[in-house]
Short mmCIF file of C-alpha atoms in Angstrom, two decimals:
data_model
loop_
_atom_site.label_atom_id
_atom_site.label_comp_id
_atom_site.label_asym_id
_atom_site.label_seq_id
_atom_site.Cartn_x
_atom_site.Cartn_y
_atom_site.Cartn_z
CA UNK A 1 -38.79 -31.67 -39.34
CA UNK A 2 -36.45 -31.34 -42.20
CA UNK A 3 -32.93 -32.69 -42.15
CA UNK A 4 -29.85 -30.67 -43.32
CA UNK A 5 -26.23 -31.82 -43.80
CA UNK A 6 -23.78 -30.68 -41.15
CA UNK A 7 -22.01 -28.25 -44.26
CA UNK A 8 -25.38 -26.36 -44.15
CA UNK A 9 -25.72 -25.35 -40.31
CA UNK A 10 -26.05 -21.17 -40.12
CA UNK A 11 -26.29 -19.22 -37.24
CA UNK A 12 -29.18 -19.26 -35.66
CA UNK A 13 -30.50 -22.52 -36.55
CA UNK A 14 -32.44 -24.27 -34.28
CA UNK A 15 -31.37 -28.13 -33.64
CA UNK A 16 -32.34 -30.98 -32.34
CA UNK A 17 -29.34 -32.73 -31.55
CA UNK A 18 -28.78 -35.39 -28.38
CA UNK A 19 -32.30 -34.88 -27.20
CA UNK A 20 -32.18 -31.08 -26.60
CA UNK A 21 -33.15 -28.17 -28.33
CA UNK A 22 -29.92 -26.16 -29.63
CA UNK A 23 -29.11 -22.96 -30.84
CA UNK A 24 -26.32 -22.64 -33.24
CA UNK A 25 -23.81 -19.09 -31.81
CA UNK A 26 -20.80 -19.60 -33.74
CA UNK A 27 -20.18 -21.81 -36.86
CA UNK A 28 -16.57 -22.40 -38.31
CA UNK A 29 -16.01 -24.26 -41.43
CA UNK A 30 -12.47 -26.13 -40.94
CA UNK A 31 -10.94 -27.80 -43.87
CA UNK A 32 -7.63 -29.43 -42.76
CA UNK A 33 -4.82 -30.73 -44.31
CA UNK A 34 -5.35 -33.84 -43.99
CA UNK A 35 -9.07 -35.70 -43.44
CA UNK A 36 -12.62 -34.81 -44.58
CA UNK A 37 -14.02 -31.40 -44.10
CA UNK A 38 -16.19 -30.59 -40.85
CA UNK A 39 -17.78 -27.80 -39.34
CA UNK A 40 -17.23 -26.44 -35.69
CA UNK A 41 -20.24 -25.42 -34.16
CA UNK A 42 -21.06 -23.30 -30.98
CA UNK A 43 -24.66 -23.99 -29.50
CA UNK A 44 -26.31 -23.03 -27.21
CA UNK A 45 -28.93 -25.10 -25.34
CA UNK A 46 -32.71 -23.18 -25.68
CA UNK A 47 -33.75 -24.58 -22.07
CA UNK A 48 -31.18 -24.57 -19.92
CA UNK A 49 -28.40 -21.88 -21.65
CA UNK A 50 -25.56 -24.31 -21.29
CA UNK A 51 -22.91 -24.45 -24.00
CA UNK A 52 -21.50 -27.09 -26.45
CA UNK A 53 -18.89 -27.50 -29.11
CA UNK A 54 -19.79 -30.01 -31.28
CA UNK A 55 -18.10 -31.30 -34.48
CA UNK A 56 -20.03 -32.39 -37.72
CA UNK A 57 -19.08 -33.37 -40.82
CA UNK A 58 -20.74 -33.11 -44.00
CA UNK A 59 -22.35 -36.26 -44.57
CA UNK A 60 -23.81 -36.03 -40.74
CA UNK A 61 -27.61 -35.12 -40.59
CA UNK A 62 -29.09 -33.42 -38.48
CA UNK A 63 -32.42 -31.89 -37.50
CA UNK A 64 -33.21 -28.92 -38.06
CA UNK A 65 -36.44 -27.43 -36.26
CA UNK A 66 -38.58 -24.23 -37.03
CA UNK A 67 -39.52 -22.36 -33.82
CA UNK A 68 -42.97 -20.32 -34.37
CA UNK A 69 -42.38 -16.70 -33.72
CA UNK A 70 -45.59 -14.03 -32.14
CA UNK A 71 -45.54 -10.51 -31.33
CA UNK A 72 -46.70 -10.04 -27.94
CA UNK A 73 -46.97 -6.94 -26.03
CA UNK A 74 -45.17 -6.83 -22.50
CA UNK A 75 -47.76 -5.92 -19.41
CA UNK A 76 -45.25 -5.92 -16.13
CA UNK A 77 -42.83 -8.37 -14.20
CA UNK A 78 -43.58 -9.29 -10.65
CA UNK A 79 -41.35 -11.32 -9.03
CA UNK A 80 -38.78 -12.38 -11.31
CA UNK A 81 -41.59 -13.25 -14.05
CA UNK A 82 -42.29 -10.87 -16.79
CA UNK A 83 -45.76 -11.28 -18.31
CA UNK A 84 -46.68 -10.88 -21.93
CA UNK A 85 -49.81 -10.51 -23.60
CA UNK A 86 -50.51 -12.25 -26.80
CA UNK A 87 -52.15 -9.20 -29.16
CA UNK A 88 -54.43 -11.49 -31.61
CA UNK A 89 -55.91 -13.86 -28.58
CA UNK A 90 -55.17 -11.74 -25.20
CA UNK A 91 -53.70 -14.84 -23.89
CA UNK A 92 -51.06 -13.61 -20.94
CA UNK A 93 -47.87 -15.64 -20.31
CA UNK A 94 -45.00 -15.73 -17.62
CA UNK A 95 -41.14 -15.71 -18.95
CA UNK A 96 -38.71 -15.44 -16.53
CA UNK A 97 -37.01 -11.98 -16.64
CA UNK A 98 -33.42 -14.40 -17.16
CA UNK A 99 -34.67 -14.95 -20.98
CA UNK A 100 -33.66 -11.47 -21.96
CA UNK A 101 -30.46 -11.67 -20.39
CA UNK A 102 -28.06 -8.77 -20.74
CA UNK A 103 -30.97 -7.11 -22.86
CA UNK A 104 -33.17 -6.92 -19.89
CA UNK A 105 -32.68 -3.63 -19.19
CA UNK A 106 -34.20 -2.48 -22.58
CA UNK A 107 -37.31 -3.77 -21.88
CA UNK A 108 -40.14 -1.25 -21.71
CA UNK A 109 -43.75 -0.86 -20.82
CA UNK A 110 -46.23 -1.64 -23.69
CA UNK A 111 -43.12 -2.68 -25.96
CA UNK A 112 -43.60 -5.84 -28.77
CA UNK A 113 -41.43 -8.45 -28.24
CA UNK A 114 -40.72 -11.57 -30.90
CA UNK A 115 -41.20 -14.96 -28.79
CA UNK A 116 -40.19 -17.65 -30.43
CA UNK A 117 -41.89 -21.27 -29.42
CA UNK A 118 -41.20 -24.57 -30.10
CA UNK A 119 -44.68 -26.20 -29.94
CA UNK A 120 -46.71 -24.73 -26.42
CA UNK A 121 -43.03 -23.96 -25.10
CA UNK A 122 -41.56 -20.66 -25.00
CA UNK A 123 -38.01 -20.53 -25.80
CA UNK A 124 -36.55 -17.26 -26.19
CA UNK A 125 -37.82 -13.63 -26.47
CA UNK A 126 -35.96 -10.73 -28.88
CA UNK A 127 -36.41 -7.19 -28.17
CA UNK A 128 -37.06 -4.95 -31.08
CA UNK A 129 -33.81 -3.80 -32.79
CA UNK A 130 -33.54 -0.42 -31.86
CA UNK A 131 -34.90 1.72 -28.64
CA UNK A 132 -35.30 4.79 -27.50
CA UNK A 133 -33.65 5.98 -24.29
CA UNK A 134 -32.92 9.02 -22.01
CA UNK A 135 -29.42 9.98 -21.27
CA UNK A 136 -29.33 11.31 -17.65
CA UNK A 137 -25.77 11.49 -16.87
CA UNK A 138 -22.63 12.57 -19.57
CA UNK A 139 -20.07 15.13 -19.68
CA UNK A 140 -21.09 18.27 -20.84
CA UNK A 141 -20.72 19.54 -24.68
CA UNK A 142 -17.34 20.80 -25.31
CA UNK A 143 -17.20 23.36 -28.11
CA UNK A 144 -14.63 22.12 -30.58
CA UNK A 145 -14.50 18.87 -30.17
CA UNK A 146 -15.12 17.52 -32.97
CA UNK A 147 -12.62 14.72 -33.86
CA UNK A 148 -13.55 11.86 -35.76
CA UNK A 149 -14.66 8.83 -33.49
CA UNK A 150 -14.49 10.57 -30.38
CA UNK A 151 -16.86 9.33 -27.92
CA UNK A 152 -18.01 9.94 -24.00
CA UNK A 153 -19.53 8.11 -21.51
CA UNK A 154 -23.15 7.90 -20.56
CA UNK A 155 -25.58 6.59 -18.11
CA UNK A 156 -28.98 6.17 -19.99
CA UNK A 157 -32.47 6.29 -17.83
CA UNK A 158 -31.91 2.27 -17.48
CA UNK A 159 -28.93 2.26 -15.76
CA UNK A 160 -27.22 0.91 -18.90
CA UNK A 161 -23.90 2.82 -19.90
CA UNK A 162 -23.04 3.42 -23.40
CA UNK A 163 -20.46 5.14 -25.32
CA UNK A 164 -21.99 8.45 -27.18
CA UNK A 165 -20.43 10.97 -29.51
CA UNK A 166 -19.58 14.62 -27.82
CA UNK A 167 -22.52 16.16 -29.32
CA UNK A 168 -24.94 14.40 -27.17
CA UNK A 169 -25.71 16.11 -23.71
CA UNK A 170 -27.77 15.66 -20.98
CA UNK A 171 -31.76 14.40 -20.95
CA UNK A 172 -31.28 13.87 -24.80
CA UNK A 173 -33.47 11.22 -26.01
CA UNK A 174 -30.62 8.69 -28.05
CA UNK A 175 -31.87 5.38 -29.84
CA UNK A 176 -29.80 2.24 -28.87
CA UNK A 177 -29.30 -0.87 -30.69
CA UNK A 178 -30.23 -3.67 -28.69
CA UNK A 179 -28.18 -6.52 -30.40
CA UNK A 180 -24.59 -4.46 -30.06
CA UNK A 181 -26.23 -2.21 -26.93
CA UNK A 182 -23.83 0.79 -28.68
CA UNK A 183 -25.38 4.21 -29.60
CA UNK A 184 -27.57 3.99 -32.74
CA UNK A 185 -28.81 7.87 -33.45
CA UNK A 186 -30.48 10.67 -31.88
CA UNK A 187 -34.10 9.89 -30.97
#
């Protein structure tokens, strides 16, 4: 595994740092007045989702690790578990349905997900950017309205509610970004 200084850490990266497998949130570059320069990093531990704020300065290593990413299709989720199918070899695993976090609620039948693991062990699962939803609750369209940024309330056919401009009304299919869970487009 390849070794980077502690000026190079982006977010994202992957380290390996005090025996765990990290994953870099937030990174702030700090030079102060006085002493060397460092940079502040927010991780996030891969296996157990607890934080840490951790200090390195440039001439610090530190290990940097590549997580292998598949595509594999999601099947169903039975108690707790959600189980994914591996497209090239057909190989099913279990992920608990916590991996997806707030995001969980996007997930649909049939949909590709990104896994990412770190040798055998799965890590962490991203949905696919954008998705398309139902809205089955919002206020009606009100002719005329039709300022700039104005948006509504509305409950989406996963129970998720998002902001949406006036135009949209009821059982309109709306695409969602599922980084920012905020109204992408009509569907």
């Amino acid at each position: 595994m390849p070794k980077i200084n502690g000026n190079e850490i982006r977010i994202g990266n992957v380290l390996e740092h005090n025996g765990g497998l990290w994953a870099a949130v937030k990174v702030d570059h700090v030079k102060p007045g006085k002493g060397g320069a460092f940079a502040q990093v927010e991780m996030r531990n891969l296996r157990n989702g607890s934080k840490l704020n951790e200090r390195f300065r440039s001439a610090d290593k530190v290990e940097r690790v590549r997580l292998e990413q598949k595509d594999q299709q999601f099947l169903y989720e039975s108690d707790g578990m959600l189980v994914f199918m591996d497209n090239d070899t057909y190989e099913q695993i279990e992920l608990p349905a916590e991996i997806l976090g707030d995001h969980r609620p996007f997930l649909q039948d049939g949909m590709t997900v990104v896994i990412e693991y770190y040798e055998s062990e799965a890590l962490n699962a991203t949905l696919p950017q954008k998705v398309t939803c139902k809205v089955v609750e919002t206020e009606p369209v009100v002719k005329g309205q039709t300022a700039a940024n104005s948006f509504k309330p509305a409950i989406l056919d996963n129970g998720v509610k998002v902001m949406v401009p006036p135009f949209v009304g009821q059982d309109e299919d709306i695409i969602v970004n599922t980084e920012t869970m905020e109204y992408s487009e009509r569907a």
